[in-house]
Short mmCIF file of C-alpha atoms in Angstrom, two decimals:
data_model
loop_
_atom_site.label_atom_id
_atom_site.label_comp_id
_atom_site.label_asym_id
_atom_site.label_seq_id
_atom_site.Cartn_x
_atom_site.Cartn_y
_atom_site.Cartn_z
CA UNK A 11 -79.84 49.11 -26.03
CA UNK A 12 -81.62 45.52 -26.42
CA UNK A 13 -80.27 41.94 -26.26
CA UNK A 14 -82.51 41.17 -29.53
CA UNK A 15 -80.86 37.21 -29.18
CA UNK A 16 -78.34 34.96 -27.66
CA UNK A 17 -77.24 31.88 -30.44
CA UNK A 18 -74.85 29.43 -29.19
CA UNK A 19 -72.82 28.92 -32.22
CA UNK A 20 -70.40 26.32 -30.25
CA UNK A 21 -69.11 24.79 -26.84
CA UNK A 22 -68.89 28.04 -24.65
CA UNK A 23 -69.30 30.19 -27.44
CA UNK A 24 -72.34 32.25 -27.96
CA UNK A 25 -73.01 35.31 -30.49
CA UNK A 26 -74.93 38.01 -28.81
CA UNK A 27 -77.26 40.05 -31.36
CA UNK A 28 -77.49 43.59 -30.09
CA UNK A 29 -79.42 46.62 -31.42
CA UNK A 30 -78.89 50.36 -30.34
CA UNK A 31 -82.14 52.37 -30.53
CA UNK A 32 -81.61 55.55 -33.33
CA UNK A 33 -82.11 57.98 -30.30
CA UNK A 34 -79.11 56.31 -28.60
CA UNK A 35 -76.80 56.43 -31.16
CA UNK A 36 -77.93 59.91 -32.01
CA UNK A 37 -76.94 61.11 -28.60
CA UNK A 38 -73.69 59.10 -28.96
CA UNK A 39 -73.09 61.20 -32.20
CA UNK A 40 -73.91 64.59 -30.22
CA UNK A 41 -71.45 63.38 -27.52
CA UNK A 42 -68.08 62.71 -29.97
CA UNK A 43 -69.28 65.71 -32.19
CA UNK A 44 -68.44 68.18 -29.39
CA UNK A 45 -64.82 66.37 -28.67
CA UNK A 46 -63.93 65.65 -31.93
CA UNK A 47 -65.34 68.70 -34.16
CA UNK A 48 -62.72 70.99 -31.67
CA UNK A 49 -60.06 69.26 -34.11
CA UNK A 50 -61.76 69.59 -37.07
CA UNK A 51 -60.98 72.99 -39.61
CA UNK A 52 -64.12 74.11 -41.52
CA UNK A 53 -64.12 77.14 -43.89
CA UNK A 54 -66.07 80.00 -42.50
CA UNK A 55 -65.86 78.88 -38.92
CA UNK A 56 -63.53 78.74 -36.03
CA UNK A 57 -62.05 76.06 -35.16
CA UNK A 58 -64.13 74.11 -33.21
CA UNK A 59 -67.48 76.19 -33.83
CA UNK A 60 -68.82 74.59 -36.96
CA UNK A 61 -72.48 73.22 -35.79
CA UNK A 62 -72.83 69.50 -36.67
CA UNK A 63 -75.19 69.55 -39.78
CA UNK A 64 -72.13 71.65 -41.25
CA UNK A 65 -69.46 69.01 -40.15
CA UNK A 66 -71.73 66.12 -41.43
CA UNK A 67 -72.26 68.15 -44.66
CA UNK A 68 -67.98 68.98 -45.03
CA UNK A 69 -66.50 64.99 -44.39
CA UNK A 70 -69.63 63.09 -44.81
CA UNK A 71 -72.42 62.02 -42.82
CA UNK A 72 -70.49 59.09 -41.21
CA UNK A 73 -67.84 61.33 -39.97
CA UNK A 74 -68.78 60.61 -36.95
CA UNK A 75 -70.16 56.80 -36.76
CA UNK A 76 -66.95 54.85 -35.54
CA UNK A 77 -66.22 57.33 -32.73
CA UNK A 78 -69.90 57.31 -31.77
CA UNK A 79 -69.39 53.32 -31.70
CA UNK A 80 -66.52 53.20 -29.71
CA UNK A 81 -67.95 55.56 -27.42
CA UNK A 82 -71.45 52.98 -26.70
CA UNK A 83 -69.19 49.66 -27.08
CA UNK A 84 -68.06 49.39 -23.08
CA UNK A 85 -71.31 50.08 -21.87
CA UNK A 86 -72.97 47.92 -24.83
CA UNK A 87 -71.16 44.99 -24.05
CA UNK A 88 -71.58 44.85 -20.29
CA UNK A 89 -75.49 45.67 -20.94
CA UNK A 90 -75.26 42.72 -23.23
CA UNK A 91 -73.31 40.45 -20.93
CA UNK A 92 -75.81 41.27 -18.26
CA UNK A 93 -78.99 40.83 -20.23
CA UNK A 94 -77.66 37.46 -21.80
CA UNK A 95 -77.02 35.82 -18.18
CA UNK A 96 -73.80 34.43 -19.37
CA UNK A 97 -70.77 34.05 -17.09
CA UNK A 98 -68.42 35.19 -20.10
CA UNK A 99 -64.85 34.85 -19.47
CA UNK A 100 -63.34 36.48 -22.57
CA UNK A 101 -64.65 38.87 -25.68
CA UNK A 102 -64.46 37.85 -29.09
CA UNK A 103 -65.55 39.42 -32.66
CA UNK A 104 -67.20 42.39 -32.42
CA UNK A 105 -69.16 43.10 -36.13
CA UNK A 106 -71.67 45.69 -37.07
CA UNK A 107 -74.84 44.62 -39.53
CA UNK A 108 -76.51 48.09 -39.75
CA UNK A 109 -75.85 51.16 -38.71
CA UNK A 110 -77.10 54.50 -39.36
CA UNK A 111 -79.29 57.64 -37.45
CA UNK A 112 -82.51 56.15 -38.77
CA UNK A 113 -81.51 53.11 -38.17
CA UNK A 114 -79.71 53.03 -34.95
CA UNK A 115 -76.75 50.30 -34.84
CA UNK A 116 -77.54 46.62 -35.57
CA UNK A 117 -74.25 44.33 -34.46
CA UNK A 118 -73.36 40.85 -33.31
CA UNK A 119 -70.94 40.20 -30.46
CA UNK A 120 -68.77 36.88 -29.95
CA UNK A 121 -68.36 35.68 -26.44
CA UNK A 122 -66.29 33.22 -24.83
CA UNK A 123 -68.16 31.38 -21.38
CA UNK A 124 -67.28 29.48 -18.19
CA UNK A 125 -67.55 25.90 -19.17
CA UNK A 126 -69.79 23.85 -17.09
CA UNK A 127 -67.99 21.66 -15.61
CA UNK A 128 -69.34 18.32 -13.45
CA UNK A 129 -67.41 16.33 -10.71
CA UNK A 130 -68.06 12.99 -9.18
CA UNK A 131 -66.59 11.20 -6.28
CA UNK A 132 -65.40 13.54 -4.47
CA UNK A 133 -65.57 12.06 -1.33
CA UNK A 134 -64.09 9.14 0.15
CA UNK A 135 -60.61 9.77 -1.87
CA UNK A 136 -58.23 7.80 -0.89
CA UNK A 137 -54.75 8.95 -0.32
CA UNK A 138 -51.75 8.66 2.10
CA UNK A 139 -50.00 10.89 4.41
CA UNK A 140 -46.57 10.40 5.51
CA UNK A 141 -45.77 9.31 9.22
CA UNK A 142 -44.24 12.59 11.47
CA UNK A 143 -41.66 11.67 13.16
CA UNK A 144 -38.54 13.09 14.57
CA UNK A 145 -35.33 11.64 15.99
CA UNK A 146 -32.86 12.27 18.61
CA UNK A 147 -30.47 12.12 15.66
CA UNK A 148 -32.49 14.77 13.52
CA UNK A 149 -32.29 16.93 16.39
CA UNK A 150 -28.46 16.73 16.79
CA UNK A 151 -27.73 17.31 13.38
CA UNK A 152 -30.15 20.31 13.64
CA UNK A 153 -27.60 21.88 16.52
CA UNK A 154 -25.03 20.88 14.30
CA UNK A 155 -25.93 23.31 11.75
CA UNK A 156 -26.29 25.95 14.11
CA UNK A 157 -23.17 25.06 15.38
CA UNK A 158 -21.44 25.23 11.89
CA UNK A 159 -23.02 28.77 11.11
CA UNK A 160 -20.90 29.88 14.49
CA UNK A 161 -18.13 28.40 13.98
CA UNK A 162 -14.81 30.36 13.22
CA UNK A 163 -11.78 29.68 10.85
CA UNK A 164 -8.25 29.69 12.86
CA UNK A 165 -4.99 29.72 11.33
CA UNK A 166 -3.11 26.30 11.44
CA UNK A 167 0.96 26.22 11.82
CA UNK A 168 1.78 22.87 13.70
CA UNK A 169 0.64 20.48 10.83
CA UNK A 170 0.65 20.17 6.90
CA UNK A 171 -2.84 20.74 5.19
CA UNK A 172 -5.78 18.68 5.40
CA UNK A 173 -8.80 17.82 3.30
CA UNK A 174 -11.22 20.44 5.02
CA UNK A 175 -8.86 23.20 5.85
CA UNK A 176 -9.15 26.57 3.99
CA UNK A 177 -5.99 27.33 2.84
CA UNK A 178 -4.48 30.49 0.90
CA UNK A 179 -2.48 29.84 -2.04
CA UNK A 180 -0.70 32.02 -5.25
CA UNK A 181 -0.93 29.76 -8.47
CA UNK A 182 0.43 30.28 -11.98
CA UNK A 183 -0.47 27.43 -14.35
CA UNK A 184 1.79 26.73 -17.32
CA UNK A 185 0.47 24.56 -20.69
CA UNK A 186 2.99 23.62 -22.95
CA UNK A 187 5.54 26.22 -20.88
CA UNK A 188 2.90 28.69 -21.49
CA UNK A 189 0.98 30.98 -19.25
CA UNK A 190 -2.02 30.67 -20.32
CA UNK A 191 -5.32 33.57 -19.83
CA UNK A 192 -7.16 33.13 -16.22
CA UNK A 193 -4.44 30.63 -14.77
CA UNK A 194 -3.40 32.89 -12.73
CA UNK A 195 -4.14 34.56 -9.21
CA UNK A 196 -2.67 35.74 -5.58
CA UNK A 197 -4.28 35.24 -2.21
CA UNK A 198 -6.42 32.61 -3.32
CA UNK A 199 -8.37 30.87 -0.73
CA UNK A 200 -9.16 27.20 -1.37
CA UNK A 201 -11.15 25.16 0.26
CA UNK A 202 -9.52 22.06 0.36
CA UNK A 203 -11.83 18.79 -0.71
CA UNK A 204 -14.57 20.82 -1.80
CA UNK A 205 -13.98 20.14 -5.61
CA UNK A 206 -13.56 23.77 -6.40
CA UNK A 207 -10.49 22.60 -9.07
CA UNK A 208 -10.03 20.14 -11.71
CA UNK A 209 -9.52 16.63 -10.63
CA UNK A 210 -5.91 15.82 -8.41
CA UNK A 211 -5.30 19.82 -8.27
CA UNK A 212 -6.53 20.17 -4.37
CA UNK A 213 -5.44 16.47 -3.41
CA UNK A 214 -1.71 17.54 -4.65
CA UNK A 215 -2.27 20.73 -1.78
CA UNK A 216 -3.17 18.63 1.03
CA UNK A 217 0.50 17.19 2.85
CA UNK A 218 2.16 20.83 2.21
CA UNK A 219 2.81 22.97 4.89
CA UNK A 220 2.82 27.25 5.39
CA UNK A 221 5.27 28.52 3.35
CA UNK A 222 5.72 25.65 0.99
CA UNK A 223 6.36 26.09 -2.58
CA UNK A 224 5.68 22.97 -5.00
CA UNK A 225 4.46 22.70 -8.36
CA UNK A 226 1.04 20.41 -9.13
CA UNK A 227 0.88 18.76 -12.32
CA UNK A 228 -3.00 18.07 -13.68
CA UNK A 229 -4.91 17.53 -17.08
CA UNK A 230 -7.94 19.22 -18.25
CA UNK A 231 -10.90 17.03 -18.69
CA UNK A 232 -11.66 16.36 -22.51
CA UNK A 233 -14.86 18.35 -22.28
CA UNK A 234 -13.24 21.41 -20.62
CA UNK A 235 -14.73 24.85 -22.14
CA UNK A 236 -12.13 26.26 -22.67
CA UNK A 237 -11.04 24.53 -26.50
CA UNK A 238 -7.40 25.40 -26.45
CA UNK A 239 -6.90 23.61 -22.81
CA UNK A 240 -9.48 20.78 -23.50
CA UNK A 241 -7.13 17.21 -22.41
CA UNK A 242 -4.07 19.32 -21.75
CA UNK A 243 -1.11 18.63 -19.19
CA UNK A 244 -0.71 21.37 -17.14
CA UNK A 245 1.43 22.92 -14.50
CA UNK A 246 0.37 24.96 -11.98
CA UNK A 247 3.15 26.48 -9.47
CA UNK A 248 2.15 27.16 -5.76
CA UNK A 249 3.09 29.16 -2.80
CA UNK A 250 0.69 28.32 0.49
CA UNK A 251 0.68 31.14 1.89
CA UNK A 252 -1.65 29.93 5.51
CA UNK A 253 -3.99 27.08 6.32
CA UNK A 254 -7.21 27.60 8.09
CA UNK A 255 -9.28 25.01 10.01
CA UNK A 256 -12.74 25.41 11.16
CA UNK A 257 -13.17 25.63 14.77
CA UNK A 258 -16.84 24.69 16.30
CA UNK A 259 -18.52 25.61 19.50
CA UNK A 260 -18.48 23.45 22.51
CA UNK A 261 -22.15 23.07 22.57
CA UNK A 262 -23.36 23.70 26.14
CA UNK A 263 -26.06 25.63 27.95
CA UNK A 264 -23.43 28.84 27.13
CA UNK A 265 -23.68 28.07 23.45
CA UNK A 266 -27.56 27.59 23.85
CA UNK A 267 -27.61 31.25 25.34
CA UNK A 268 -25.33 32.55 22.43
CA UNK A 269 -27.69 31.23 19.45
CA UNK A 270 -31.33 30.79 21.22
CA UNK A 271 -33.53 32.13 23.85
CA UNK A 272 -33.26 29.54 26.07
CA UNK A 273 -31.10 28.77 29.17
CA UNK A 274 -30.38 25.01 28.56
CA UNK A 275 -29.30 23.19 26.14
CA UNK A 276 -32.44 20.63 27.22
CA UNK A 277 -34.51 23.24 26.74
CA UNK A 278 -33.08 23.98 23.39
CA UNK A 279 -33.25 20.66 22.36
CA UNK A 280 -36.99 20.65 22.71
CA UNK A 281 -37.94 23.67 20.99
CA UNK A 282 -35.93 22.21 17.98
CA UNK A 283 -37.93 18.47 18.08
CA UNK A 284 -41.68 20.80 18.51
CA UNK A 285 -40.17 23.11 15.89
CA UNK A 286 -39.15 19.69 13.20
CA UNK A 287 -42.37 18.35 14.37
CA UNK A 288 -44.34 21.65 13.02
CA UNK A 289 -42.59 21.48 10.00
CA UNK A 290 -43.08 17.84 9.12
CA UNK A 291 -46.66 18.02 10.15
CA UNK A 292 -47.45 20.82 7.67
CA UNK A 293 -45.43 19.20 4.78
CA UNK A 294 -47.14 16.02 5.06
CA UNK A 295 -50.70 18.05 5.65
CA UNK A 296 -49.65 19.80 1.82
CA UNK A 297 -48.59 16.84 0.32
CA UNK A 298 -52.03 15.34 1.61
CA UNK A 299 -53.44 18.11 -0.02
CA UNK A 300 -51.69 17.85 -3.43
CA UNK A 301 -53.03 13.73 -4.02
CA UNK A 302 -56.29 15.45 -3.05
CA UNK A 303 -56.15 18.28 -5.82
CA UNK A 304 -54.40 15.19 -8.53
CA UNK A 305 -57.71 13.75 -7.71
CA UNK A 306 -59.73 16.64 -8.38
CA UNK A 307 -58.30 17.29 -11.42
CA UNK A 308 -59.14 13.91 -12.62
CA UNK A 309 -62.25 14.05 -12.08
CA UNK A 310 -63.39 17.27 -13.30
CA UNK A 311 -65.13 16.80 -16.65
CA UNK A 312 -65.13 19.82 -18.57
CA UNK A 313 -64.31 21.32 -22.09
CA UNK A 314 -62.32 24.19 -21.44
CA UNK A 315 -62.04 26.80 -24.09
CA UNK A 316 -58.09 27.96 -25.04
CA UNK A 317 -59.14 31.67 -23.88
CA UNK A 318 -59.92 30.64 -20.19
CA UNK A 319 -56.61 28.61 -20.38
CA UNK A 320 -54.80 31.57 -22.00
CA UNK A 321 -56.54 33.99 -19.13
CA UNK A 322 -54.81 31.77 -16.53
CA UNK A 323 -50.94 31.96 -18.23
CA UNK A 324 -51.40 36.14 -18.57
CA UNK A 325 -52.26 35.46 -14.69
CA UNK A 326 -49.33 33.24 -13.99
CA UNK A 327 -47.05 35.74 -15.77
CA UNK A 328 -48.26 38.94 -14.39
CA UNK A 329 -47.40 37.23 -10.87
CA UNK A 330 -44.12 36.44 -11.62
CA UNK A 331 -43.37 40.13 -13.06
CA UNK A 332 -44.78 41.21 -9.36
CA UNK A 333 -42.62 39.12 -7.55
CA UNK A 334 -39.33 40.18 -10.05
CA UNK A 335 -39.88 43.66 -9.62
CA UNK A 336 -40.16 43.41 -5.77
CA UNK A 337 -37.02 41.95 -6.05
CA UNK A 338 -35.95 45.32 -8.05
CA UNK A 339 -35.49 43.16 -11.51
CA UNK A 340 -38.22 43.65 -14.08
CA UNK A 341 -39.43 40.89 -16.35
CA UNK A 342 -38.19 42.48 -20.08
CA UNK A 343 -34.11 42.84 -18.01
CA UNK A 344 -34.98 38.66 -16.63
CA UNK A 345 -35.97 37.58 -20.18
CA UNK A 346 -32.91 39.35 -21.49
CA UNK A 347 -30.69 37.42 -19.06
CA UNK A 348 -31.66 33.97 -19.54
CA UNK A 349 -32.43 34.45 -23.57
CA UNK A 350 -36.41 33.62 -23.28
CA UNK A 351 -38.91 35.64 -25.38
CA UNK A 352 -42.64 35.93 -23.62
CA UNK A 353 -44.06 33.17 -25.84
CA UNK A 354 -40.98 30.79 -24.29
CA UNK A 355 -43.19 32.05 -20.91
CA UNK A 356 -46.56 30.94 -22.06
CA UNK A 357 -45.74 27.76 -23.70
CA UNK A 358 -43.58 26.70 -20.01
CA UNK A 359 -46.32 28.27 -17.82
CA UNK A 360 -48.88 26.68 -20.27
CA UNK A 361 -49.50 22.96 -18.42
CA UNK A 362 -49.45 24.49 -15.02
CA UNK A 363 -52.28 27.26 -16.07
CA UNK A 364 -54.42 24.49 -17.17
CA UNK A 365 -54.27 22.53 -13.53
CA UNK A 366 -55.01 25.32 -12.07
CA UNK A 367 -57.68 26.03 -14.23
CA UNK A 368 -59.07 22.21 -13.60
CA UNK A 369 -59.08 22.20 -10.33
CA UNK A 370 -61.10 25.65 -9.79
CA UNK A 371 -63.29 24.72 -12.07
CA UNK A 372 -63.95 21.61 -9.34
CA UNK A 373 -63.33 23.20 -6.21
CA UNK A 374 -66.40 25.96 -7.78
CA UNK A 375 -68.58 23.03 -8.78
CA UNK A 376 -68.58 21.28 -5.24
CA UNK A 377 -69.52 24.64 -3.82
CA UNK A 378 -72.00 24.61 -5.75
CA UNK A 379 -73.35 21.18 -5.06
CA UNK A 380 -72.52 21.71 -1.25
CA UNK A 381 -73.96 24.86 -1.25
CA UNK A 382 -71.20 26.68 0.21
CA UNK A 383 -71.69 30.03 1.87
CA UNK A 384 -69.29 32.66 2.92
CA UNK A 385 -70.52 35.10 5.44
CA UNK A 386 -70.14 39.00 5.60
CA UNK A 387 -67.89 38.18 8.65
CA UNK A 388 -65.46 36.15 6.42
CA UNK A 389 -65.44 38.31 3.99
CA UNK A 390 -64.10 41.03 6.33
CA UNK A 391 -61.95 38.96 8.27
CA UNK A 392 -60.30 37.87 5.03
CA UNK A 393 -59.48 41.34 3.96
CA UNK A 394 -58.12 42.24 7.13
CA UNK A 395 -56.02 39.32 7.07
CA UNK A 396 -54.72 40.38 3.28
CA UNK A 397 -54.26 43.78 4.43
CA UNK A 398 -51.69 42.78 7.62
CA UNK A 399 -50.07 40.20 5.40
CA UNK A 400 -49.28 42.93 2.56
CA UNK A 401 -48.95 46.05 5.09
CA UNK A 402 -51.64 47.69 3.77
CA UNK A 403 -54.44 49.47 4.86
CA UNK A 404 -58.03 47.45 4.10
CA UNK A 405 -59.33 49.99 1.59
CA UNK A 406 -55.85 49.76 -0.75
CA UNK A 407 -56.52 46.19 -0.38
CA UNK A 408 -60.20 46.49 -1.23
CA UNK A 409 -59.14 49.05 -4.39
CA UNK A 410 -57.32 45.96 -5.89
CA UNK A 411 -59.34 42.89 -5.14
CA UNK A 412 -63.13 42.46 -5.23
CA UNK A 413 -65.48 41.14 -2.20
CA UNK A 414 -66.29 38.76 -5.05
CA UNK A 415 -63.04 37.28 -6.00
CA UNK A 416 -62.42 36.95 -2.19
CA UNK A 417 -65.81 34.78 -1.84
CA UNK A 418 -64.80 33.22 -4.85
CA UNK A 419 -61.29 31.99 -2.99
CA UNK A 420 -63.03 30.89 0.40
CA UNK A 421 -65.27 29.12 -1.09
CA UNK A 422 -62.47 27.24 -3.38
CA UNK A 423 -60.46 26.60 -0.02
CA UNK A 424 -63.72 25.32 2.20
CA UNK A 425 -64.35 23.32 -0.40
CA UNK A 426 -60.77 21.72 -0.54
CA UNK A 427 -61.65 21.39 3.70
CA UNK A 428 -64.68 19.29 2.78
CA UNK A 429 -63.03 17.15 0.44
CA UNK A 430 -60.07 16.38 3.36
CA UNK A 431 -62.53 16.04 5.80
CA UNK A 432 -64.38 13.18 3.62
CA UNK A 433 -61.06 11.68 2.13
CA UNK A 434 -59.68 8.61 3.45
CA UNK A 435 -56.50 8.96 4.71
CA UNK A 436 -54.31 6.15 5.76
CA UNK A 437 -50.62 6.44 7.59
CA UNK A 438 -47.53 5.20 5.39
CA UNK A 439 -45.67 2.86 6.62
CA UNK A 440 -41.94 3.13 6.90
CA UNK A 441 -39.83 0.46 5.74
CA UNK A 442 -38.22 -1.81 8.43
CA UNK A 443 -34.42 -0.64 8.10
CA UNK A 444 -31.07 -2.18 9.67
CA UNK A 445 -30.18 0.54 12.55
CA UNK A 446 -26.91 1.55 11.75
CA UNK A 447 -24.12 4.11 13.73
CA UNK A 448 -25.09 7.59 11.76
CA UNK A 449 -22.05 8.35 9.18
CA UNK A 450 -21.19 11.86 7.46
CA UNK A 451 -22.23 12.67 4.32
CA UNK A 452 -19.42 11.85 1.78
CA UNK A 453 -17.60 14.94 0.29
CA UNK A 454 -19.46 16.07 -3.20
CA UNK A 455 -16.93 14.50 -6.14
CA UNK A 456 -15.24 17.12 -8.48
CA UNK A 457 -16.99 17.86 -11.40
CA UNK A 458 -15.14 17.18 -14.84
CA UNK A 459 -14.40 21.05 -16.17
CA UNK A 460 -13.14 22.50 -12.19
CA UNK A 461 -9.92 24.05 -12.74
CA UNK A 462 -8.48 27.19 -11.62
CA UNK A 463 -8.28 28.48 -15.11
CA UNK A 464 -11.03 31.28 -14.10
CA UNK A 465 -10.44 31.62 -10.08
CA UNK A 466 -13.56 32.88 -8.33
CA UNK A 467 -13.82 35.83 -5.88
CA UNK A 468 -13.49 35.21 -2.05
CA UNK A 469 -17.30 34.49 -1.40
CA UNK A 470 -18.45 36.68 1.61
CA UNK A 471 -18.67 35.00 4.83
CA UNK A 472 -22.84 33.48 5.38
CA UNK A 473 -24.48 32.69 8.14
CA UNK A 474 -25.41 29.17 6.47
CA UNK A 475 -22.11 26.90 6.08
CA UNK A 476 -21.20 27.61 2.38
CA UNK A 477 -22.19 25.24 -0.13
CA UNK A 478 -19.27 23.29 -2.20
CA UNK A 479 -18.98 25.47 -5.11
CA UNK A 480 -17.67 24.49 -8.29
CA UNK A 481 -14.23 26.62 -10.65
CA UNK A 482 -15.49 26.73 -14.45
#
């Protein structure tokens, strides 16, 4: 096969002329005729015995041209792609001019390229990293947390209920004297303050005590989904059955044993201010990082053809299948759930594909201008690192990603390195603020549609403090 000429008909488009000698496509001919004549019936032969002059002579002397042409087009193109020099990043028309056995097969193939792309300024960006800090009050509220997760609910019976407690209640709500459908349940737990219910329906429970029976008297919001109760009175009788109250942990060096390695609760303390500290440090380092690759991307110059940008969304999307199905969901049963098509995919995924397509196409050309190396030794330590972080042995991991592609990514992230190294990076500064005594975080306001109309199941018990849910 020959590369007779490369024409570049537009901005990373090129139309590669090929020609296939008559003696190749001949031999293509002889390699399809003894696959595809097995199928074929001719009269006076068994199937699959009829010489080739005889098949050629029964359905034509073409019979066997497009077979013959699919057959040389994988190893035409790459031959092509090869010969032409071309970093080609996606295949377009594929037309034949002449073709015959004297004549071999003349065609033309469309390819897409890797724009060149330029970059100045990359050094000396300037951007700003937040200041790391940690308090003695971050740490407390820290072992608060922990202390929440072990806390324990205890029944109450020496007091009425309180804006806090859990407490266990049958209600059967009543529009217009009516029952009406999900207004109704038994053993309910509530937590009280949480804004599970429409407006006044918990603040009406707090003051009762065990045993109580009382009726609480609400209105659906206006906007309520459900049309037939939308701005209705209602009346929803009530038994409390028990109150709960959430008991904490004395927090002591025993506690500190119970929830941590440690001995004392100084100890503990520390590990939690180096551990908030590690945390901070590496959110400010990627947030450093992110101004650096907003820069990047504004400064790349390049005309970027729709394929490459296309590429990078069948990329994005193919990841997020991986990660559904390891979660035992596949992408057709998550599409069906949330009402999306594919093309809804590609048109959200769309803006983020082409940053990401921006900034490689930077990150590659300062490599370039650096001359950035990777070393036989990175390469390896890379793919050992890949293969411990999937549990997999190297060669699996070697099966599914090329040395290349892994040169292609170190090179990308050392030269991210050189443009930190060269940035210039200055500290914010926090605002001068009024020190004032630490207060708790106000109780989340109920939403306009809570109401008990549809109770929800007892939620299991976490190991996080639950968040405040909210009824409708």
């Amino acid at each position: 096969m020959n590369l007779k000429a490369t024409n570049n008909v537009e901005i990373n488009k090129y139309e590669l002329e090929v020609e296939v000698t008559p003696e190749e496509f001949n031999e293509a001919i002889n390699t399809v005729y003894k696959r595809e004549s097995k199928k074929m019936n001719i009269p006076g032969f068994r199937k699959g015995h009829a010489p080739r002059a005889f098949v050629e002579k029964y359905y034509g002397e073409e019979v066997f041209f497009e077979a013959a042409v699919d057959h040389l087009y994988r190893p035409l193109v790459m031959d092509a792609i090869e010969k032409s020099g071309l970093q080609v990043i996606s295949l377009g028309d594929f037309k034949i001019d002449e073709i015959g056995k004297d004549k071999g097969v003349l065609c033309k193939l469309t390819v897409i390229t890797k724009p060149e792309a330029n970059i100045q300024g990359y050094k000396g960006i300037e951007v700003t990293k937040a200041p790391v800090t940690v308090t003695d009050e971050d740490v407390e509220q820290e072992i608060s947390r922990v202390q929440d997760r072990n806390s324990r609910m205890v029944t109450v019976e020496d007091r009425a209920a309180e804006n806090g407690d859990l407490v266990t209640i049958d209600f059967d709500g009543y529009v217009d004297g009516k029952q009406f459908d999900g207004g109704k349940a038994e053993n309910y737990d509530l937590s009280l303050g949480a804004g599970q219910f429409i407006p006044g329906f918990e603040d009406q429970v707090v003051g009762h005590n065990t045993g109580d029976e009382f009726d609480v008297n609400v209105t659906f919001p206006e906007d309520y989904h459900a049309e037939e109760l939308k701005g209705k009175p209602a009346v929803f009788k009530i038994k409390l059955h028990e109150i709960k109250k959430k008991e904490l942990p004395t927090v002591d060096d025993e506690f500190v044993k119970d929830v941590s390695e440690f001995d004392t609760l100084e100890e503990y303390k520390n590990d939690i201010r180096d551990r908030l500290t590690k945390q901070r440090e590496k959110a400010a380092d990627a947030d450093v990082e992110n101004q650096l690759v907003e820069a990047i991307i504004d400064k790349v110059e390049a005309t970027i053809p729709d394929e490459m940008v296309e590429n990078e969304v069948d990329e994005i999307i193919n990841s997020f299948a991986y990660r559904l199905q390891s979660q035992g969901l596949k992408l057709e049963t998550y599409l069906k759930y949330t009402g999306q098509s594919t093309d809804d995919l590609r048109v959200q995924y769309k803006p983020q594909a082409e940053r990401q397509v921006k900034v490689r196409l930077g990150l590659e050309k300062i490599a370039e201008l650096e001359n950035i190396q990777i070393t036989e030794e990175e390469t390896a330590a890379e793919f050992k690192r890949l293969a411990e972080a999937y549990g997999m042995p190297e060669e699996s991991v070697k099966n599914l990603v090329t040395a290349e592609g892994i040169n292609a990514d170190l090179k990308n992230q050392k030269a991210i390195d050189l443009v930190r190294e060269n940035a210039v990076i200055t500290e914010k500064k926090e605002e001068a603020q009024e020190k004032k005594p630490a207060k708790k975080a106000p109780k989340k306001k109920a939403e306009e549609g809570d109401a008990p109309a549809k109770p929800k199941r007892k939620a299991a018990k976490k190991e996080e403090a639950p968040a405040e849910e909210t009824q409708g």
